[in-house]
mmCIF file of C-alpha atoms in Angstrom:
data_model
loop_
_atom_site.group_PDB
_atom_site.id
_atom_site.type_symbol
_atom_site.label_atom_id
_atom_site.label_comp_id
_atom_site.label_asym_id
_atom_site.label_seq_id
_atom_site.Cartn_x
_atom_site.Cartn_y
_atom_site.Cartn_z
ATOM 1 C CA UNK M 1 0.000 0.000 0.000
ATOM 2 C CA UNK M 2 2.874 2.374 0.746
ATOM 3 C CA UNK M 3 4.509 1.668 -2.613
ATOM 4 C CA UNK M 4 1.447 2.259 -4.762
ATOM 5 C CA UNK M 5 0.207 5.374 -2.985
ATOM 6 C CA UNK M 6 -0.165 8.045 -5.635
ATOM 7 C CA UNK M 7 0.944 5.751 -8.451
ATOM 8 C CA UNK M 8 1.245 2.140 -9.516
ATOM 9 C CA UNK M 9 3.712 -0.759 -9.339
ATOM 10 C CA UNK M 10 3.899 -3.255 -12.203
ATOM 11 C CA UNK M 11 6.209 -5.822 -10.565
ATOM 12 C CA UNK M 12 7.811 -6.018 -7.149
ATOM 13 C CA UNK M 13 9.393 -8.404 -4.663
ATOM 14 C CA UNK M 14 8.828 -7.321 -1.079
ATOM 15 C CA UNK M 15 10.797 -8.572 1.921
ATOM 16 C CA UNK M 16 8.999 -7.115 4.902
ATOM 17 C CA UNK M 17 9.573 -8.898 8.153
ATOM 18 C CA UNK M 18 11.658 -7.989 11.221
ATOM 19 C CA UNK M 19 15.176 -9.302 11.753
ATOM 20 C CA UNK M 20 14.686 -9.443 15.542
ATOM 21 C CA UNK M 21 12.315 -12.114 16.840
ATOM 22 C CA UNK M 22 11.289 -10.470 20.135
ATOM 23 C CA UNK M 23 10.795 -6.742 19.817
ATOM 24 C CA UNK M 24 9.295 -3.871 21.755
ATOM 25 C CA UNK M 25 5.753 -3.756 23.025
ATOM 26 C CA UNK M 26 3.232 -1.808 25.033
ATOM 27 C CA UNK M 27 1.654 -1.986 28.460
ATOM 28 C CA UNK M 28 -1.778 -3.615 28.427
ATOM 29 C CA UNK M 29 -3.537 -1.302 30.877
ATOM 30 C CA UNK M 30 -1.291 1.760 30.854
ATOM 31 C CA UNK M 31 -0.678 1.759 27.098
ATOM 32 C CA UNK M 32 -3.279 -0.109 25.083
ATOM 33 C CA UNK M 33 -5.800 0.735 27.797
ATOM 34 C CA UNK M 34 -5.077 4.440 27.314
ATOM 35 C CA UNK M 35 -5.745 4.077 23.602
ATOM 36 C CA UNK M 36 -9.122 2.687 24.640
ATOM 37 C CA UNK M 37 -9.662 5.661 26.984
ATOM 38 C CA UNK M 38 -8.961 3.483 29.997
ATOM 39 C CA UNK M 39 -12.303 1.654 29.797
ATOM 40 C CA UNK M 40 -11.659 -2.093 30.197
ATOM 41 C CA UNK M 41 -15.045 -2.842 28.632
ATOM 42 C CA UNK M 42 -14.134 -1.267 25.312
ATOM 43 C CA UNK M 43 -13.076 -4.396 23.475
ATOM 44 C CA UNK M 44 -12.960 -2.612 20.127
ATOM 45 C CA UNK M 45 -10.562 0.011 21.513
ATOM 46 C CA UNK M 46 -8.197 -2.572 23.007
ATOM 47 C CA UNK M 47 -8.137 -4.566 19.793
ATOM 48 C CA UNK M 48 -7.353 -1.363 17.924
ATOM 49 C CA UNK M 49 -4.395 -0.967 20.295
ATOM 50 C CA UNK M 50 -3.161 -4.442 19.357
ATOM 51 C CA UNK M 51 -3.530 -3.494 15.690
ATOM 52 C CA UNK M 52 -1.397 -0.412 16.440
ATOM 53 C CA UNK M 53 1.411 -2.734 17.580
ATOM 54 C CA UNK M 54 1.103 -4.714 14.356
ATOM 55 C CA UNK M 55 1.572 -1.618 12.233
ATOM 56 C CA UNK M 56 4.813 -0.839 14.036
ATOM 57 C CA UNK M 57 6.077 -4.446 14.103
ATOM 58 C CA UNK M 58 6.004 -4.580 17.903
ATOM 59 C CA UNK M 59 5.164 -7.987 19.282
ATOM 60 C CA UNK M 60 4.629 -8.042 23.029
ATOM 61 C CA UNK M 61 2.010 -6.826 25.487
ATOM 62 C CA UNK M 62 3.262 -6.343 29.040
ATOM 63 C CA UNK M 63 2.411 -4.629 32.351
ATOM 64 C CA UNK M 64 -0.910 -6.128 33.357
ATOM 65 C CA UNK M 65 -1.256 -3.685 36.238
ATOM 66 C CA UNK M 66 -4.734 -3.691 37.726
ATOM 67 C CA UNK M 67 -5.339 -7.285 36.613
ATOM 68 C CA UNK M 68 -4.505 -10.006 39.121
ATOM 69 C CA UNK M 69 -5.889 -13.063 40.860
ATOM 70 C CA UNK M 70 -8.467 -10.931 42.671
ATOM 71 C CA UNK M 71 -9.888 -9.499 39.463
ATOM 72 C CA UNK M 72 -13.494 -10.287 38.603
ATOM 73 C CA UNK M 73 -14.321 -13.105 36.176
ATOM 74 C CA UNK M 74 -15.574 -10.463 33.744
ATOM 75 C CA UNK M 75 -12.229 -8.640 33.805
ATOM 76 C CA UNK M 76 -10.241 -11.864 33.399
ATOM 77 C CA UNK M 77 -12.467 -12.920 30.512
ATOM 78 C CA UNK M 78 -12.007 -9.532 28.852
ATOM 79 C CA UNK M 79 -8.203 -9.584 29.190
ATOM 80 C CA UNK M 80 -8.194 -13.174 27.935
ATOM 81 C CA UNK M 81 -10.032 -12.082 24.781
ATOM 82 C CA UNK M 82 -7.506 -9.320 24.123
ATOM 83 C CA UNK M 83 -4.545 -11.625 24.779
ATOM 84 C CA UNK M 84 -5.980 -14.247 22.434
ATOM 85 C CA UNK M 85 -6.528 -11.569 19.789
ATOM 86 C CA UNK M 86 -2.857 -10.639 20.210
ATOM 87 C CA UNK M 87 -1.624 -14.255 20.125
ATOM 88 C CA UNK M 88 -3.564 -14.908 16.934
ATOM 89 C CA UNK M 89 -1.571 -12.064 15.351
ATOM 90 C CA UNK M 90 1.863 -13.141 16.526
ATOM 91 C CA UNK M 91 1.979 -10.780 19.509
ATOM 92 C CA UNK M 92 3.064 -12.281 22.832
ATOM 93 C CA UNK M 93 1.464 -11.539 26.203
ATOM 94 C CA UNK M 94 4.453 -10.763 28.420
ATOM 95 C CA UNK M 95 3.619 -11.101 32.146
ATOM 96 C CA UNK M 96 6.161 -10.726 34.952
ATOM 97 C CA UNK M 97 5.553 -13.236 37.760
ATOM 98 C CA UNK M 98 7.445 -13.023 41.021
ATOM 99 C CA UNK M 99 8.964 -15.997 42.826
ATOM 100 C CA UNK M 100 7.146 -14.836 45.956
ATOM 101 C CA UNK M 101 5.258 -17.567 47.790
ATOM 102 C CA UNK M 102 2.360 -15.131 48.172
ATOM 103 C CA UNK M 103 1.483 -11.741 46.753
ATOM 104 C CA UNK M 104 -1.084 -9.097 47.626
ATOM 105 C CA UNK M 105 -3.585 -10.838 45.347
ATOM 106 C CA UNK M 106 -3.365 -14.392 46.724
ATOM 107 C CA UNK M 107 -2.123 -14.079 50.305
ATOM 108 C CA UNK M 108 -4.057 -15.856 53.092
ATOM 109 C CA UNK M 109 -6.530 -13.727 55.014
ATOM 110 C CA UNK M 110 -4.888 -11.703 57.767
ATOM 111 C CA UNK M 111 -1.332 -12.053 56.482
ATOM 112 C CA UNK M 112 0.788 -8.931 56.914
ATOM 113 C CA UNK M 113 4.511 -8.219 56.449
ATOM 114 C CA UNK M 114 4.890 -8.001 60.233
ATOM 115 C CA UNK M 115 3.542 -11.547 60.647
ATOM 116 C CA UNK M 116 5.670 -13.146 57.892
ATOM 117 C CA UNK M 117 8.560 -15.342 59.037
ATOM 118 C CA UNK M 118 10.998 -14.506 56.223
ATOM 119 C CA UNK M 119 11.477 -11.642 53.734
ATOM 120 C CA UNK M 120 8.445 -9.442 53.011
ATOM 121 C CA UNK M 121 8.686 -6.858 50.253
ATOM 122 C CA UNK M 122 6.072 -4.206 51.012
ATOM 123 C CA UNK M 123 5.711 -1.083 48.883
ATOM 124 C CA UNK M 124 2.386 0.352 49.922
ATOM 125 C CA UNK M 125 -0.990 -0.509 48.429
ATOM 126 C CA UNK M 126 0.284 -1.780 45.092
ATOM 127 C CA UNK M 127 2.930 -4.387 45.993
ATOM 128 C CA UNK M 128 3.120 -6.933 48.782
ATOM 129 C CA UNK M 129 5.374 -9.970 48.282
ATOM 130 C CA UNK M 130 6.181 -12.718 50.787
ATOM 131 C CA UNK M 131 9.421 -14.562 50.009
ATOM 132 C CA UNK M 132 11.168 -17.622 51.398
ATOM 133 C CA UNK M 133 13.937 -19.612 49.720
ATOM 134 C CA UNK M 134 13.624 -22.697 51.926
ATOM 135 C CA UNK M 135 10.241 -24.176 50.970
ATOM 136 C CA UNK M 136 10.215 -25.936 47.580
ATOM 137 C CA UNK M 137 6.657 -27.202 48.039
ATOM 138 C CA UNK M 138 5.258 -23.715 48.661
ATOM 139 C CA UNK M 139 7.297 -22.350 45.760
ATOM 140 C CA UNK M 140 5.741 -24.942 43.452
ATOM 141 C CA UNK M 141 2.266 -24.188 44.822
ATOM 142 C CA UNK M 142 2.779 -20.477 44.102
ATOM 143 C CA UNK M 143 3.863 -21.254 40.545
ATOM 144 C CA UNK M 144 0.807 -23.472 40.060
ATOM 145 C CA UNK M 145 -1.537 -20.707 41.251
ATOM 146 C CA UNK M 146 0.063 -18.266 38.867
ATOM 147 C CA UNK M 147 -0.077 -20.709 35.951
ATOM 148 C CA UNK M 148 -3.780 -21.326 36.578
ATOM 149 C CA UNK M 149 -4.354 -17.560 36.487
ATOM 150 C CA UNK M 150 -2.350 -17.224 33.275
ATOM 151 C CA UNK M 151 -4.506 -19.877 31.657
ATOM 152 C CA UNK M 152 -7.610 -17.815 32.438
ATOM 153 C CA UNK M 153 -6.200 -14.792 30.609
ATOM 154 C CA UNK M 154 -4.373 -16.691 27.826
ATOM 155 C CA UNK M 155 -1.145 -15.172 29.111
ATOM 156 C CA UNK M 156 1.396 -17.850 28.180
ATOM 157 C CA UNK M 157 3.476 -15.941 25.646
ATOM 158 C CA UNK M 158 6.758 -14.576 26.974
ATOM 159 C CA UNK M 159 7.012 -15.122 30.736
ATOM 160 C CA UNK M 160 9.718 -13.177 32.581
ATOM 161 C CA UNK M 161 10.184 -14.568 36.100
ATOM 162 C CA UNK M 162 11.395 -12.144 38.766
ATOM 163 C CA UNK M 163 13.445 -13.663 41.583
ATOM 164 C CA UNK M 164 13.357 -11.644 44.785
ATOM 165 C CA UNK M 165 15.234 -8.445 44.022
ATOM 166 C CA UNK M 166 17.693 -6.584 46.180
ATOM 167 C CA UNK M 167 15.041 -4.279 47.545
ATOM 168 C CA UNK M 168 16.295 -1.295 45.565
ATOM 169 C CA UNK M 169 17.913 1.654 47.276
ATOM 170 C CA UNK M 170 15.727 1.543 50.378
ATOM 171 C CA UNK M 171 16.825 -2.005 51.250
ATOM 172 C CA UNK M 172 19.806 -3.102 49.139
ATOM 173 C CA UNK M 173 20.092 -6.641 50.496
ATOM 174 C CA UNK M 174 16.952 -8.511 51.482
ATOM 175 C CA UNK M 175 18.958 -11.743 51.432
ATOM 176 C CA UNK M 176 20.621 -10.724 54.697
ATOM 177 C CA UNK M 177 17.205 -10.800 56.418
ATOM 178 C CA UNK M 178 16.206 -14.318 55.360
ATOM 179 C CA UNK M 179 14.759 -16.655 57.983
ATOM 180 C CA UNK M 180 16.621 -19.269 60.050
ATOM 181 C CA UNK M 181 15.349 -22.109 57.854
ATOM 182 C CA UNK M 182 16.734 -20.364 54.762
ATOM 183 C CA UNK M 183 20.053 -19.797 56.534
ATOM 184 C CA UNK M 184 20.269 -23.473 57.409
ATOM 185 C CA UNK M 185 19.742 -24.443 53.774
ATOM 186 C CA UNK M 186 21.706 -21.693 51.988
ATOM 187 C CA UNK M 187 24.983 -20.111 53.049
ATOM 188 C CA UNK M 188 25.516 -16.354 52.864
ATOM 189 C CA UNK M 189 27.296 -16.623 49.502
ATOM 190 C CA UNK M 190 24.742 -19.018 47.989
ATOM 191 C CA UNK M 191 22.016 -16.590 47.078
ATOM 192 C CA UNK M 192 22.551 -17.498 43.437
ATOM 193 C CA UNK M 193 21.906 -21.153 44.234
ATOM 194 C CA UNK M 194 18.706 -20.309 46.087
ATOM 195 C CA UNK M 195 17.449 -18.113 43.245
ATOM 196 C CA UNK M 196 18.410 -20.748 40.653
ATOM 197 C CA UNK M 197 16.452 -23.355 42.609
ATOM 198 C CA UNK M 198 13.329 -21.172 42.608
ATOM 199 C CA UNK M 199 13.681 -20.467 38.893
ATOM 200 C CA UNK M 200 14.064 -24.199 38.249
ATOM 201 C CA UNK M 201 10.786 -24.922 40.047
ATOM 202 C CA UNK M 202 8.900 -22.097 38.339
ATOM 203 C CA UNK M 203 10.215 -23.100 34.944
ATOM 204 C CA UNK M 204 9.141 -26.731 35.491
ATOM 205 C CA UNK M 205 5.600 -25.700 36.382
ATOM 206 C CA UNK M 206 5.229 -23.117 33.615
ATOM 207 C CA UNK M 207 6.647 -25.504 31.003
ATOM 208 C CA UNK M 208 4.044 -28.065 32.013
ATOM 209 C CA UNK M 209 1.235 -25.555 31.472
ATOM 210 C CA UNK M 210 2.710 -23.598 28.552
ATOM 211 C CA UNK M 211 5.110 -25.796 26.548
ATOM 212 C CA UNK M 212 5.336 -23.241 23.713
ATOM 213 C CA UNK M 213 5.991 -20.208 25.917
ATOM 214 C CA UNK M 214 9.276 -18.305 25.985
ATOM 215 C CA UNK M 215 10.345 -18.475 29.638
ATOM 216 C CA UNK M 216 13.257 -16.610 31.172
ATOM 217 C CA UNK M 217 14.339 -14.299 33.946
ATOM 218 C CA UNK M 218 15.756 -10.820 34.220
ATOM 219 C CA UNK M 219 18.876 -9.287 35.656
ATOM 220 C CA UNK M 220 18.857 -5.521 35.885
ATOM 221 C CA UNK M 221 19.400 -2.773 38.476
ATOM 222 C CA UNK M 222 16.318 -1.284 40.075
ATOM 223 C CA UNK M 223 18.306 1.835 40.899
ATOM 224 C CA UNK M 224 18.913 3.049 37.348
ATOM 225 C CA UNK M 225 16.757 6.095 38.138
ATOM 226 C CA UNK M 226 19.480 7.260 40.503
ATOM 227 C CA UNK M 227 21.404 8.464 37.475
ATOM 228 C CA UNK M 228 18.859 11.270 37.296
ATOM 229 C CA UNK M 229 19.411 12.174 40.934
ATOM 230 C CA UNK M 230 22.049 14.582 42.173
ATOM 231 C CA UNK M 231 24.983 12.780 43.733
ATOM 232 C CA UNK M 232 24.523 14.416 47.115
ATOM 233 C CA UNK M 233 21.042 12.899 47.297
ATOM 234 C CA UNK M 234 22.179 9.440 46.171
ATOM 235 C CA UNK M 235 25.157 8.869 48.434
ATOM 236 C CA UNK M 236 23.356 9.724 51.682
ATOM 237 C CA UNK M 237 20.761 6.998 51.235
ATOM 238 C CA UNK M 238 21.237 3.417 52.312
#
């Protein structure tokens, strides 16, 4: 269509596909949702957002903020429709599970960071993670819960698993606060082994549910934003 605009083409050979398999994408709720005016019931608007990605050869949808295990069946069904629409067009849903045993959306009633026996990552109303590196059975149960949720929203595209992070600038080493059971199983310099074990369990579960998914993990600094902060404000913080 671009070539014939304003004229005509008698003969042509067109090679028009990306060289990079996994490319950029857009947030589901904060990107595509904005294109749909933020109304999760506007299926036509969300699908138009997916079509926008197609035009620009982007092929992932990420950041499912506002959609979790507590979401209503109607919301999960809606997101599942949009994800399936994307998958049918070669665009991958790209969720970011945590290796937490529980999160704010599936924690037992009454659980709080103060009551948790190991590392709790609490960042206000939007994030609440309960970690422990010592319990393989609970780790597998957490992965199974997440996989069941992903199946409801057709989310098995690219799955980026987050091990427990360093806590960012406000708490640079959560590992040092792990529980006695974790300490008995993992030495101080074996954090990598503990994280690798959790990734192994999560990968096993997710592979069972989503054999075609692209599954991996991420390594990146949470403090990259400090580069925009004056040095005097960075160095005083622990």
